[in-house]
PDB file of N, CA and C in Angstrom:
ATOM      1  N   GLY A   1       0.344  -8.374 -31.162  1.00 84.00           N
ATOM      2  CA  GLY A   1      -0.641  -8.802 -30.227  1.00 84.00           C
ATOM      3  C   GLY A   1      -0.063  -8.945 -28.836  1.00 84.00           C
ATOM      4  N   VAL A   2      -0.696  -9.781 -28.045  1.00 91.00           N
ATOM      5  CA  VAL A   2      -0.341  -9.937 -26.635  1.00 91.00           C
ATOM      6  C   VAL A   2       1.111 -10.453 -26.490  1.00 91.00           C
ATOM      7  N   GLU A   3       1.508 -11.394 -27.332  1.00 93.00           N
ATOM      8  CA  GLU A   3       2.883 -11.907 -27.223  1.00 93.00           C
ATOM      9  C   GLU A   3       3.914 -10.824 -27.428  1.00 93.00           C
ATOM     10  N   ALA A   4       3.725  -9.993 -28.458  1.00 93.00           N
ATOM     11  CA  ALA A   4       4.646  -8.899 -28.736  1.00 93.00           C
ATOM     12  C   ALA A   4       4.634  -7.881 -27.611  1.00 93.00           C
ATOM     13  N   ALA A   5       3.441  -7.577 -27.116  1.00 94.00           N
ATOM     14  CA  ALA A   5       3.313  -6.621 -25.994  1.00 94.00           C
ATOM     15  C   ALA A   5       3.999  -7.134 -24.742  1.00 94.00           C
ATOM     16  N   THR A   6       3.906  -8.433 -24.511  1.00 93.00           N
ATOM     17  CA  THR A   6       4.578  -9.057 -23.354  1.00 93.00           C
ATOM     18  C   THR A   6       6.080  -8.989 -23.496  1.00 93.00           C
ATOM     19  N   ALA A   7       6.563  -9.289 -24.681  1.00 93.00           N
ATOM     20  CA  ALA A   7       8.016  -9.211 -24.954  1.00 93.00           C
ATOM     21  C   ALA A   7       8.503  -7.772 -24.745  1.00 93.00           C
ATOM     22  N   ALA A   8       7.722  -6.791 -25.231  1.00 94.00           N
ATOM     23  CA  ALA A   8       8.098  -5.382 -25.087  1.00 94.00           C
ATOM     24  C   ALA A   8       8.135  -4.973 -23.613  1.00 94.00           C
ATOM     25  N   LEU A   9       7.196  -5.472 -22.809  1.00 94.00           N
ATOM     26  CA  LEU A   9       7.173  -5.174 -21.373  1.00 94.00           C
ATOM     27  C   LEU A   9       8.402  -5.783 -20.704  1.00 94.00           C
ATOM     28  N   ASP A  10       8.719  -7.005 -21.036  1.00 93.00           N
ATOM     29  CA  ASP A  10       9.886  -7.665 -20.468  1.00 93.00           C
ATOM     30  C   ASP A  10      11.185  -6.910 -20.792  1.00 93.00           C
ATOM     31  N   GLU A  11      11.219  -6.287 -21.978  1.00 95.00           N
ATOM     32  CA  GLU A  11      12.403  -5.560 -22.420  1.00 95.00           C
ATOM     33  C   GLU A  11      12.443  -4.120 -21.941  1.00 95.00           C
ATOM     34  N   GLY A  12      11.348  -3.656 -21.334  1.00 94.00           N
ATOM     35  CA  GLY A  12      11.286  -2.294 -20.829  1.00 94.00           C
ATOM     36  C   GLY A  12      11.319  -1.237 -21.922  1.00 94.00           C
ATOM     37  N   ARG A  13      10.634  -1.486 -22.999  1.00 96.00           N
ATOM     38  CA  ARG A  13      10.619  -0.568 -24.134  1.00 96.00           C
ATOM     39  C   ARG A  13       9.835   0.739 -23.840  1.00 96.00           C
ATOM     40  N   THR A  14      10.201   1.790 -24.534  1.00 97.00           N
ATOM     41  CA  THR A  14       9.508   3.054 -24.454  1.00 97.00           C
ATOM     42  C   THR A  14       8.200   2.941 -25.256  1.00 97.00           C
ATOM     43  N   VAL A  15       7.087   3.404 -24.668  1.00 97.00           N
ATOM     44  CA  VAL A  15       5.773   3.207 -25.264  1.00 97.00           C
ATOM     45  C   VAL A  15       5.343   4.420 -26.071  1.00 97.00           C
ATOM     46  N   ILE A  16       4.895   4.182 -27.304  1.00 98.00           N
ATOM     47  CA  ILE A  16       4.357   5.206 -28.178  1.00 98.00           C
ATOM     48  C   ILE A  16       2.915   4.862 -28.511  1.00 98.00           C
ATOM     49  N   ASP A  17       1.987   5.765 -28.229  1.00 98.00           N
ATOM     50  CA  ASP A  17       0.569   5.625 -28.548  1.00 98.00           C
ATOM     51  C   ASP A  17       0.334   6.374 -29.842  1.00 98.00           C
ATOM     52  N   VAL A  18      -0.109   5.698 -30.898  1.00 98.00           N
ATOM     53  CA  VAL A  18      -0.271   6.332 -32.200  1.00 98.00           C
ATOM     54  C   VAL A  18      -1.748   6.698 -32.504  1.00 98.00           C
ATOM     55  N   ARG A  19      -2.582   6.746 -31.469  1.00 98.00           N
ATOM     56  CA  ARG A  19      -3.976   7.091 -31.640  1.00 98.00           C
ATOM     57  C   ARG A  19      -4.196   8.599 -31.636  1.00 98.00           C
ATOM     58  N   THR A  20      -5.452   8.994 -31.746  1.00 98.00           N
ATOM     59  CA  THR A  20      -5.818  10.415 -31.707  1.00 98.00           C
ATOM     60  C   THR A  20      -5.762  10.965 -30.276  1.00 98.00           C
ATOM     61  N   VAL A  21      -5.780  12.262 -30.171  1.00 97.00           N
ATOM     62  CA  VAL A  21      -5.791  12.936 -28.869  1.00 97.00           C
ATOM     63  C   VAL A  21      -7.011  12.472 -28.077  1.00 97.00           C
ATOM     64  N   GLU A  22      -8.161  12.385 -28.716  1.00 98.00           N
ATOM     65  CA  GLU A  22      -9.387  11.982 -28.041  1.00 98.00           C
ATOM     66  C   GLU A  22      -9.291  10.559 -27.494  1.00 98.00           C
ATOM     67  N   GLU A  23      -8.743   9.647 -28.298  1.00 97.00           N
ATOM     68  CA  GLU A  23      -8.566   8.278 -27.842  1.00 97.00           C
ATOM     69  C   GLU A  23      -7.596   8.216 -26.673  1.00 97.00           C
ATOM     70  N   TYR A  24      -6.501   8.942 -26.781  1.00 98.00           N
ATOM     71  CA  TYR A  24      -5.472   8.954 -25.733  1.00 98.00           C
ATOM     72  C   TYR A  24      -6.087   9.499 -24.434  1.00 98.00           C
ATOM     73  N   ASP A  25      -6.830  10.599 -24.543  1.00 97.00           N
ATOM     74  CA  ASP A  25      -7.422  11.224 -23.352  1.00 97.00           C
ATOM     75  C   ASP A  25      -8.468  10.324 -22.695  1.00 97.00           C
ATOM     76  N   ALA A  26      -9.065   9.416 -23.440  1.00 97.00           N
ATOM     77  CA  ALA A  26     -10.068   8.491 -22.887  1.00 97.00           C
ATOM     78  C   ALA A  26      -9.406   7.338 -22.115  1.00 97.00           C
ATOM     79  N   GLY A  27      -8.101   7.188 -22.245  1.00 97.00           N
ATOM     80  CA  GLY A  27      -7.360   6.134 -21.557  1.00 97.00           C
ATOM     81  C   GLY A  27      -6.191   5.698 -22.385  1.00 97.00           C
ATOM     82  N   HIS A  28      -5.066   5.462 -21.748  1.00 98.00           N
ATOM     83  CA  HIS A  28      -3.841   5.091 -22.450  1.00 98.00           C
ATOM     84  C   HIS A  28      -2.926   4.269 -21.523  1.00 98.00           C
ATOM     85  N   ILE A  29      -1.884   3.737 -22.079  1.00 97.00           N
ATOM     86  CA  ILE A  29      -0.889   3.000 -21.289  1.00 97.00           C
ATOM     87  C   ILE A  29      -0.115   4.044 -20.478  1.00 97.00           C
ATOM     88  N   ASP A  30       0.028   3.773 -19.192  1.00 97.00           N
ATOM     89  CA  ASP A  30       0.703   4.709 -18.280  1.00 97.00           C
ATOM     90  C   ASP A  30       2.122   4.983 -18.815  1.00 97.00           C
ATOM     91  N   GLY A  31       2.444   6.265 -18.947  1.00 96.00           N
ATOM     92  CA  GLY A  31       3.766   6.680 -19.392  1.00 96.00           C
ATOM     93  C   GLY A  31       3.919   6.745 -20.891  1.00 96.00           C
ATOM     94  N   ALA A  32       2.865   6.408 -21.646  1.00 97.00           N
ATOM     95  CA  ALA A  32       2.985   6.419 -23.120  1.00 97.00           C
ATOM     96  C   ALA A  32       3.087   7.842 -23.660  1.00 97.00           C
ATOM     97  N   GLU A  33       3.945   8.008 -24.647  1.00 97.00           N
ATOM     98  CA  GLU A  33       4.010   9.279 -25.377  1.00 97.00           C
ATOM     99  C   GLU A  33       3.073   9.158 -26.576  1.00 97.00           C
ATOM    100  N   ARG A  34       2.236  10.161 -26.785  1.00 98.00           N
ATOM    101  CA  ARG A  34       1.297  10.113 -27.936  1.00 98.00           C
ATOM    102  C   ARG A  34       1.936  10.796 -29.126  1.00 98.00           C
ATOM    103  N   ILE A  35       2.116  10.001 -30.185  1.00 98.00           N
ATOM    104  CA  ILE A  35       2.569  10.532 -31.477  1.00 98.00           C
ATOM    105  C   ILE A  35       1.582   9.954 -32.485  1.00 98.00           C
ATOM    106  N   GLY A  36       0.506  10.686 -32.743  1.00 98.00           N
ATOM    107  CA  GLY A  36      -0.577  10.170 -33.585  1.00 98.00           C
ATOM    108  C   GLY A  36      -0.164   9.940 -35.028  1.00 98.00           C
ATOM    109  N   LEU A  37      -0.494   8.736 -35.535  1.00 97.00           N
ATOM    110  CA  LEU A  37      -0.174   8.386 -36.892  1.00 97.00           C
ATOM    111  C   LEU A  37      -0.777   9.367 -37.876  1.00 97.00           C
ATOM    112  N   ALA A  38      -1.963   9.908 -37.587  1.00 96.00           N
ATOM    113  CA  ALA A  38      -2.648  10.825 -38.481  1.00 96.00           C
ATOM    114  C   ALA A  38      -2.216  12.267 -38.294  1.00 96.00           C
ATOM    115  N   ASP A  39      -1.375  12.568 -37.302  1.00 97.00           N
ATOM    116  CA  ASP A  39      -0.924  13.927 -37.061  1.00 97.00           C
ATOM    117  C   ASP A  39      -0.018  14.400 -38.199  1.00 97.00           C
ATOM    118  N   SER A  40      -0.108  15.646 -38.541  1.00 97.00           N
ATOM    119  CA  SER A  40       0.686  16.196 -39.646  1.00 97.00           C
ATOM    120  C   SER A  40       2.180  16.143 -39.350  1.00 97.00           C
ATOM    121  N   ASP A  41       2.570  16.131 -38.086  1.00 97.00           N
ATOM    122  CA  ASP A  41       3.991  16.124 -37.735  1.00 97.00           C
ATOM    123  C   ASP A  41       4.479  14.700 -37.336  1.00 97.00           C
ATOM    124  N   PHE A  42       3.732  13.661 -37.699  1.00 97.00           N
ATOM    125  CA  PHE A  42       4.121  12.310 -37.304  1.00 97.00           C
ATOM    126  C   PHE A  42       5.547  11.977 -37.758  1.00 97.00           C
ATOM    127  N   ALA A  43       5.845  12.131 -39.043  1.00 94.00           N
ATOM    128  CA  ALA A  43       7.177  11.769 -39.558  1.00 94.00           C
ATOM    129  C   ALA A  43       8.278  12.564 -38.883  1.00 94.00           C
ATOM    130  N   GLU A  44       7.998  13.843 -38.645  1.00 95.00           N
ATOM    131  CA  GLU A  44       8.991  14.716 -37.998  1.00 95.00           C
ATOM    132  C   GLU A  44       9.261  14.261 -36.555  1.00 95.00           C
ATOM    133  N   ARG A  45       8.221  13.909 -35.862  1.00 97.00           N
ATOM    134  CA  ARG A  45       8.396  13.479 -34.457  1.00 97.00           C
ATOM    135  C   ARG A  45       9.054  12.100 -34.385  1.00 97.00           C
ATOM    136  N   ILE A  46       8.772  11.222 -35.324  1.00 96.00           N
ATOM    137  CA  ILE A  46       9.436   9.918 -35.355  1.00 96.00           C
ATOM    138  C   ILE A  46      10.916  10.114 -35.643  1.00 96.00           C
ATOM    139  N   ALA A  47      11.234  10.992 -36.568  1.00 95.00           N
ATOM    140  CA  ALA A  47      12.636  11.259 -36.924  1.00 95.00           C
ATOM    141  C   ALA A  47      13.415  11.834 -35.742  1.00 95.00           C
ATOM    142  N   ALA A  48      12.712  12.485 -34.805  1.00 96.00           N
ATOM    143  CA  ALA A  48      13.389  13.084 -33.649  1.00 96.00           C
ATOM    144  C   ALA A  48      13.602  12.097 -32.506  1.00 96.00           C
ATOM    145  N   LEU A  49      13.034  10.887 -32.603  1.00 97.00           N
ATOM    146  CA  LEU A  49      13.215   9.887 -31.534  1.00 97.00           C
ATOM    147  C   LEU A  49      14.627   9.393 -31.488  1.00 97.00           C
ATOM    148  N   ASP A  50      15.092   9.067 -30.300  1.00 96.00           N
ATOM    149  CA  ASP A  50      16.461   8.621 -30.070  1.00 96.00           C
ATOM    150  C   ASP A  50      16.597   7.176 -30.554  1.00 96.00           C
ATOM    151  N   PRO A  51      17.474   6.888 -31.527  1.00 96.00           N
ATOM    152  CA  PRO A  51      17.650   5.538 -32.011  1.00 96.00           C
ATOM    153  C   PRO A  51      18.344   4.603 -31.002  1.00 96.00           C
ATOM    154  N   ALA A  52      18.849   5.166 -29.921  1.00 96.00           N
ATOM    155  CA  ALA A  52      19.476   4.344 -28.871  1.00 96.00           C
ATOM    156  C   ALA A  52      18.418   3.647 -28.013  1.00 96.00           C
ATOM    157  N   TYR A  53      17.174   4.122 -28.072  1.00 96.00           N
ATOM    158  CA  TYR A  53      16.086   3.520 -27.302  1.00 96.00           C
ATOM    159  C   TYR A  53      15.385   2.440 -28.118  1.00 96.00           C
ATOM    160  N   THR A  54      14.654   1.605 -27.404  1.00 97.00           N
ATOM    161  CA  THR A  54      13.798   0.611 -28.076  1.00 97.00           C
ATOM    162  C   THR A  54      12.351   0.989 -27.785  1.00 97.00           C
ATOM    163  N   TYR A  55      11.461   0.760 -28.738  1.00 98.00           N
ATOM    164  CA  TYR A  55      10.105   1.244 -28.658  1.00 98.00           C
ATOM    165  C   TYR A  55       9.077   0.124 -28.865  1.00 98.00           C
ATOM    166  N   VAL A  56       7.873   0.389 -28.373  1.00 97.00           N
ATOM    167  CA  VAL A  56       6.701  -0.428 -28.674  1.00 97.00           C
ATOM    168  C   VAL A  56       5.571   0.559 -28.988  1.00 97.00           C
ATOM    169  N   VAL A  57       4.819   0.265 -30.042  1.00 98.00           N
ATOM    170  CA  VAL A  57       3.695   1.103 -30.439  1.00 98.00           C
ATOM    171  C   VAL A  57       2.386   0.359 -30.285  1.00 98.00           C
ATOM    172  N   TYR A  58       1.322   1.099 -30.031  1.00 98.00           N
ATOM    173  CA  TYR A  58      -0.024   0.465 -29.966  1.00 98.00           C
ATOM    174  C   TYR A  58      -1.048   1.486 -30.436  1.00 98.00           C
ATOM    175  N   CYS A  59      -2.248   0.968 -30.728  1.00 97.00           N
ATOM    176  CA  CYS A  59      -3.382   1.813 -31.144  1.00 97.00           C
ATOM    177  C   CYS A  59      -4.652   1.162 -30.609  1.00 97.00           C
ATOM    178  N   ARG A  60      -5.779   1.427 -31.242  1.00 96.00           N
ATOM    179  CA  ARG A  60      -7.037   0.874 -30.783  1.00 96.00           C
ATOM    180  C   ARG A  60      -7.221  -0.588 -31.181  1.00 96.00           C
ATOM    181  N   SER A  61      -6.932  -0.888 -32.480  1.00 95.00           N
ATOM    182  CA  SER A  61      -7.206  -2.222 -32.985  1.00 95.00           C
ATOM    183  C   SER A  61      -5.972  -2.974 -33.482  1.00 95.00           C
ATOM    184  N   GLY A  62      -4.889  -2.254 -33.707  1.00 93.00           N
ATOM    185  CA  GLY A  62      -3.670  -2.880 -34.228  1.00 93.00           C
ATOM    186  C   GLY A  62      -3.329  -2.470 -35.639  1.00 93.00           C
ATOM    187  N   ASN A  63      -4.256  -1.814 -36.366  1.00 96.00           N
ATOM    188  CA  ASN A  63      -3.988  -1.407 -37.731  1.00 96.00           C
ATOM    189  C   ASN A  63      -2.971  -0.258 -37.783  1.00 96.00           C
ATOM    190  N   ARG A  64      -3.256   0.797 -37.046  1.00 97.00           N
ATOM    191  CA  ARG A  64      -2.357   1.970 -37.057  1.00 97.00           C
ATOM    192  C   ARG A  64      -0.985   1.639 -36.454  1.00 97.00           C
ATOM    193  N   SER A  65      -0.974   0.775 -35.447  1.00 97.00           N
ATOM    194  CA  SER A  65       0.319   0.427 -34.848  1.00 97.00           C
ATOM    195  C   SER A  65       1.193  -0.303 -35.840  1.00 97.00           C
ATOM    196  N   ALA A  66       0.602  -1.169 -36.685  1.00 97.00           N
ATOM    197  CA  ALA A  66       1.365  -1.884 -37.698  1.00 97.00           C
ATOM    198  C   ALA A  66       1.949  -0.890 -38.707  1.00 97.00           C
ATOM    199  N   GLN A  67       1.141   0.084 -39.108  1.00 97.00           N
ATOM    200  CA  GLN A  67       1.617   1.118 -40.046  1.00 97.00           C
ATOM    201  C   GLN A  67       2.753   1.935 -39.406  1.00 97.00           C
ATOM    202  N   ALA A  68       2.555   2.347 -38.158  1.00 97.00           N
ATOM    203  CA  ALA A  68       3.560   3.157 -37.458  1.00 97.00           C
ATOM    204  C   ALA A  68       4.862   2.361 -37.266  1.00 97.00           C
ATOM    205  N   ALA A  69       4.744   1.113 -36.902  1.00 97.00           N
ATOM    206  CA  ALA A  69       5.927   0.266 -36.714  1.00 97.00           C
ATOM    207  C   ALA A  69       6.716   0.159 -37.982  1.00 97.00           C
ATOM    208  N   SER A  70       6.025   0.034 -39.114  1.00 97.00           N
ATOM    209  CA  SER A  70       6.693  -0.050 -40.405  1.00 97.00           C
ATOM    210  C   SER A  70       7.470   1.240 -40.705  1.00 97.00           C
ATOM    211  N   VAL A  71       6.840   2.388 -40.490  1.00 96.00           N
ATOM    212  CA  VAL A  71       7.473   3.684 -40.714  1.00 96.00           C
ATOM    213  C   VAL A  71       8.696   3.838 -39.791  1.00 96.00           C
ATOM    214  N   MET A  72       8.503   3.484 -38.523  1.00 97.00           N
ATOM    215  CA  MET A  72       9.576   3.657 -37.516  1.00 97.00           C
ATOM    216  C   MET A  72      10.761   2.721 -37.847  1.00 97.00           C
ATOM    217  N   THR A  73      10.483   1.492 -38.249  1.00 97.00           N
ATOM    218  CA  THR A  73      11.545   0.571 -38.616  1.00 97.00           C
ATOM    219  C   THR A  73      12.301   1.136 -39.821  1.00 97.00           C
ATOM    220  N   GLY A  74      11.561   1.670 -40.779  1.00 96.00           N
ATOM    221  CA  GLY A  74      12.162   2.309 -41.939  1.00 96.00           C
ATOM    222  C   GLY A  74      13.052   3.488 -41.601  1.00 96.00           C
ATOM    223  N   ALA A  75      12.771   4.122 -40.453  1.00 95.00           N
ATOM    224  CA  ALA A  75      13.551   5.266 -39.990  1.00 95.00           C
ATOM    225  C   ALA A  75      14.746   4.816 -39.130  1.00 95.00           C
ATOM    226  N   GLY A  76      14.947   3.479 -39.059  1.00 96.00           N
ATOM    227  CA  GLY A  76      16.089   2.960 -38.366  1.00 96.00           C
ATOM    228  C   GLY A  76      15.883   2.734 -36.863  1.00 96.00           C
ATOM    229  N   LEU A  77      14.637   2.735 -36.405  1.00 98.00           N
ATOM    230  CA  LEU A  77      14.346   2.539 -34.997  1.00 98.00           C
ATOM    231  C   LEU A  77      14.062   1.077 -34.694  1.00 98.00           C
ATOM    232  N   ASP A  78      14.367   0.645 -33.476  1.00 98.00           N
ATOM    233  CA  ASP A  78      14.084  -0.697 -32.998  1.00 98.00           C
ATOM    234  C   ASP A  78      12.683  -0.650 -32.361  1.00 98.00           C
ATOM    235  N   VAL A  79      11.700  -1.208 -33.058  1.00 97.00           N
ATOM    236  CA  VAL A  79      10.312  -1.075 -32.601  1.00 97.00           C
ATOM    237  C   VAL A  79       9.569  -2.410 -32.712  1.00 97.00           C
ATOM    238  N   ILE A  80       8.718  -2.667 -31.726  1.00 96.00           N
ATOM    239  CA  ILE A  80       7.803  -3.802 -31.727  1.00 96.00           C
ATOM    240  C   ILE A  80       6.379  -3.275 -31.849  1.00 96.00           C
ATOM    241  N   ASP A  81       5.564  -3.947 -32.656  1.00 97.00           N
ATOM    242  CA  ASP A  81       4.155  -3.588 -32.760  1.00 97.00           C
ATOM    243  C   ASP A  81       3.419  -4.292 -31.649  1.00 97.00           C
ATOM    244  N   GLY A  82       3.000  -3.504 -30.648  1.00 96.00           N
ATOM    245  CA  GLY A  82       2.276  -4.075 -29.504  1.00 96.00           C
ATOM    246  C   GLY A  82       0.829  -4.357 -29.773  1.00 96.00           C
ATOM    247  N   GLY A  83       0.333  -3.951 -30.951  1.00 96.00           N
ATOM    248  CA  GLY A  83      -1.056  -4.199 -31.325  1.00 96.00           C
ATOM    249  C   GLY A  83      -2.033  -3.237 -30.719  1.00 96.00           C
ATOM    250  N   ALA A  84      -3.133  -3.747 -30.231  1.00 97.00           N
ATOM    251  CA  ALA A  84      -4.202  -2.941 -29.644  1.00 97.00           C
ATOM    252  C   ALA A  84      -3.895  -2.611 -28.173  1.00 97.00           C
ATOM    253  N   MET A  85      -4.526  -1.564 -27.688  1.00 96.00           N
ATOM    254  CA  MET A  85      -4.359  -1.219 -26.270  1.00 96.00           C
ATOM    255  C   MET A  85      -4.791  -2.383 -25.392  1.00 96.00           C
ATOM    256  N   THR A  86      -5.845  -3.093 -25.774  1.00 96.00           N
ATOM    257  CA  THR A  86      -6.288  -4.225 -24.979  1.00 96.00           C
ATOM    258  C   THR A  86      -5.206  -5.316 -24.905  1.00 96.00           C
ATOM    259  N   ASP A  87      -4.429  -5.485 -25.999  1.00 96.00           N
ATOM    260  CA  ASP A  87      -3.317  -6.436 -25.997  1.00 96.00           C
ATOM    261  C   ASP A  87      -2.258  -5.993 -24.989  1.00 96.00           C
ATOM    262  N   MET A  88      -1.980  -4.688 -24.970  1.00 96.00           N
ATOM    263  CA  MET A  88      -0.975  -4.174 -24.072  1.00 96.00           C
ATOM    264  C   MET A  88      -1.383  -4.394 -22.613  1.00 96.00           C
ATOM    265  N   VAL A  89      -2.641  -4.088 -22.299  1.00 96.00           N
ATOM    266  CA  VAL A  89      -3.145  -4.258 -20.938  1.00 96.00           C
ATOM    267  C   VAL A  89      -3.133  -5.743 -20.553  1.00 96.00           C
ATOM    268  N   GLU A  90      -3.553  -6.622 -21.476  1.00 96.00           N
ATOM    269  CA  GLU A  90      -3.565  -8.064 -21.206  1.00 96.00           C
ATOM    270  C   GLU A  90      -2.141  -8.565 -20.922  1.00 96.00           C
ATOM    271  N   ALA A  91      -1.152  -7.926 -21.545  1.00 96.00           N
ATOM    272  CA  ALA A  91       0.264  -8.322 -21.376  1.00 96.00           C
ATOM    273  C   ALA A  91       0.855  -7.793 -20.061  1.00 96.00           C
ATOM    274  N   GLY A  92       0.098  -6.903 -19.379  1.00 96.00           N
ATOM    275  CA  GLY A  92       0.549  -6.426 -18.086  1.00 96.00           C
ATOM    276  C   GLY A  92       0.948  -4.957 -18.033  1.00 96.00           C
ATOM    277  N   TRP A  93       0.846  -4.237 -19.159  1.00 96.00           N
ATOM    278  CA  TRP A  93       1.126  -2.819 -19.131  1.00 96.00           C
ATOM    279  C   TRP A  93       0.042  -2.102 -18.359  1.00 96.00           C
ATOM    280  N   PRO A  94       0.354  -1.230 -17.406  1.00 97.00           N
ATOM    281  CA  PRO A  94      -0.665  -0.519 -16.661  1.00 97.00           C
ATOM    282  C   PRO A  94      -1.320   0.595 -17.479  1.00 97.00           C
ATOM    283  N   ALA A  95      -2.623   0.681 -17.388  1.00 96.00           N
ATOM    284  CA  ALA A  95      -3.374   1.758 -18.073  1.00 96.00           C
ATOM    285  C   ALA A  95      -3.562   2.957 -17.167  1.00 96.00           C
ATOM    286  N   ALA A  96      -3.626   4.129 -17.788  1.00 92.00           N
ATOM    287  CA  ALA A  96      -3.861   5.359 -17.055  1.00 92.00           C
ATOM    288  C   ALA A  96      -5.161   5.987 -17.468  1.00 92.00           C
TER     289      ALA A  96
END
């Protein structure tokens, strides 16, 4: 939620949007990379992320971001679940 999103902002984490292309195109966190949880190449793209970076994920309501954070943590990545996009914006992340 907002607390996690605020912590992620303070830490300067790399942002991953796990929503659909349509949701992303309708508005997203500025600078977010879209890696959709439902995309067929999700696991492949997560595996290609640099483990030296720290990440924050978000979605529309927080359900998909929790799933994505679990997968990413299992892949050895340092990730925070930022929750919903509204949580990210409330925490101070700029929307595009």
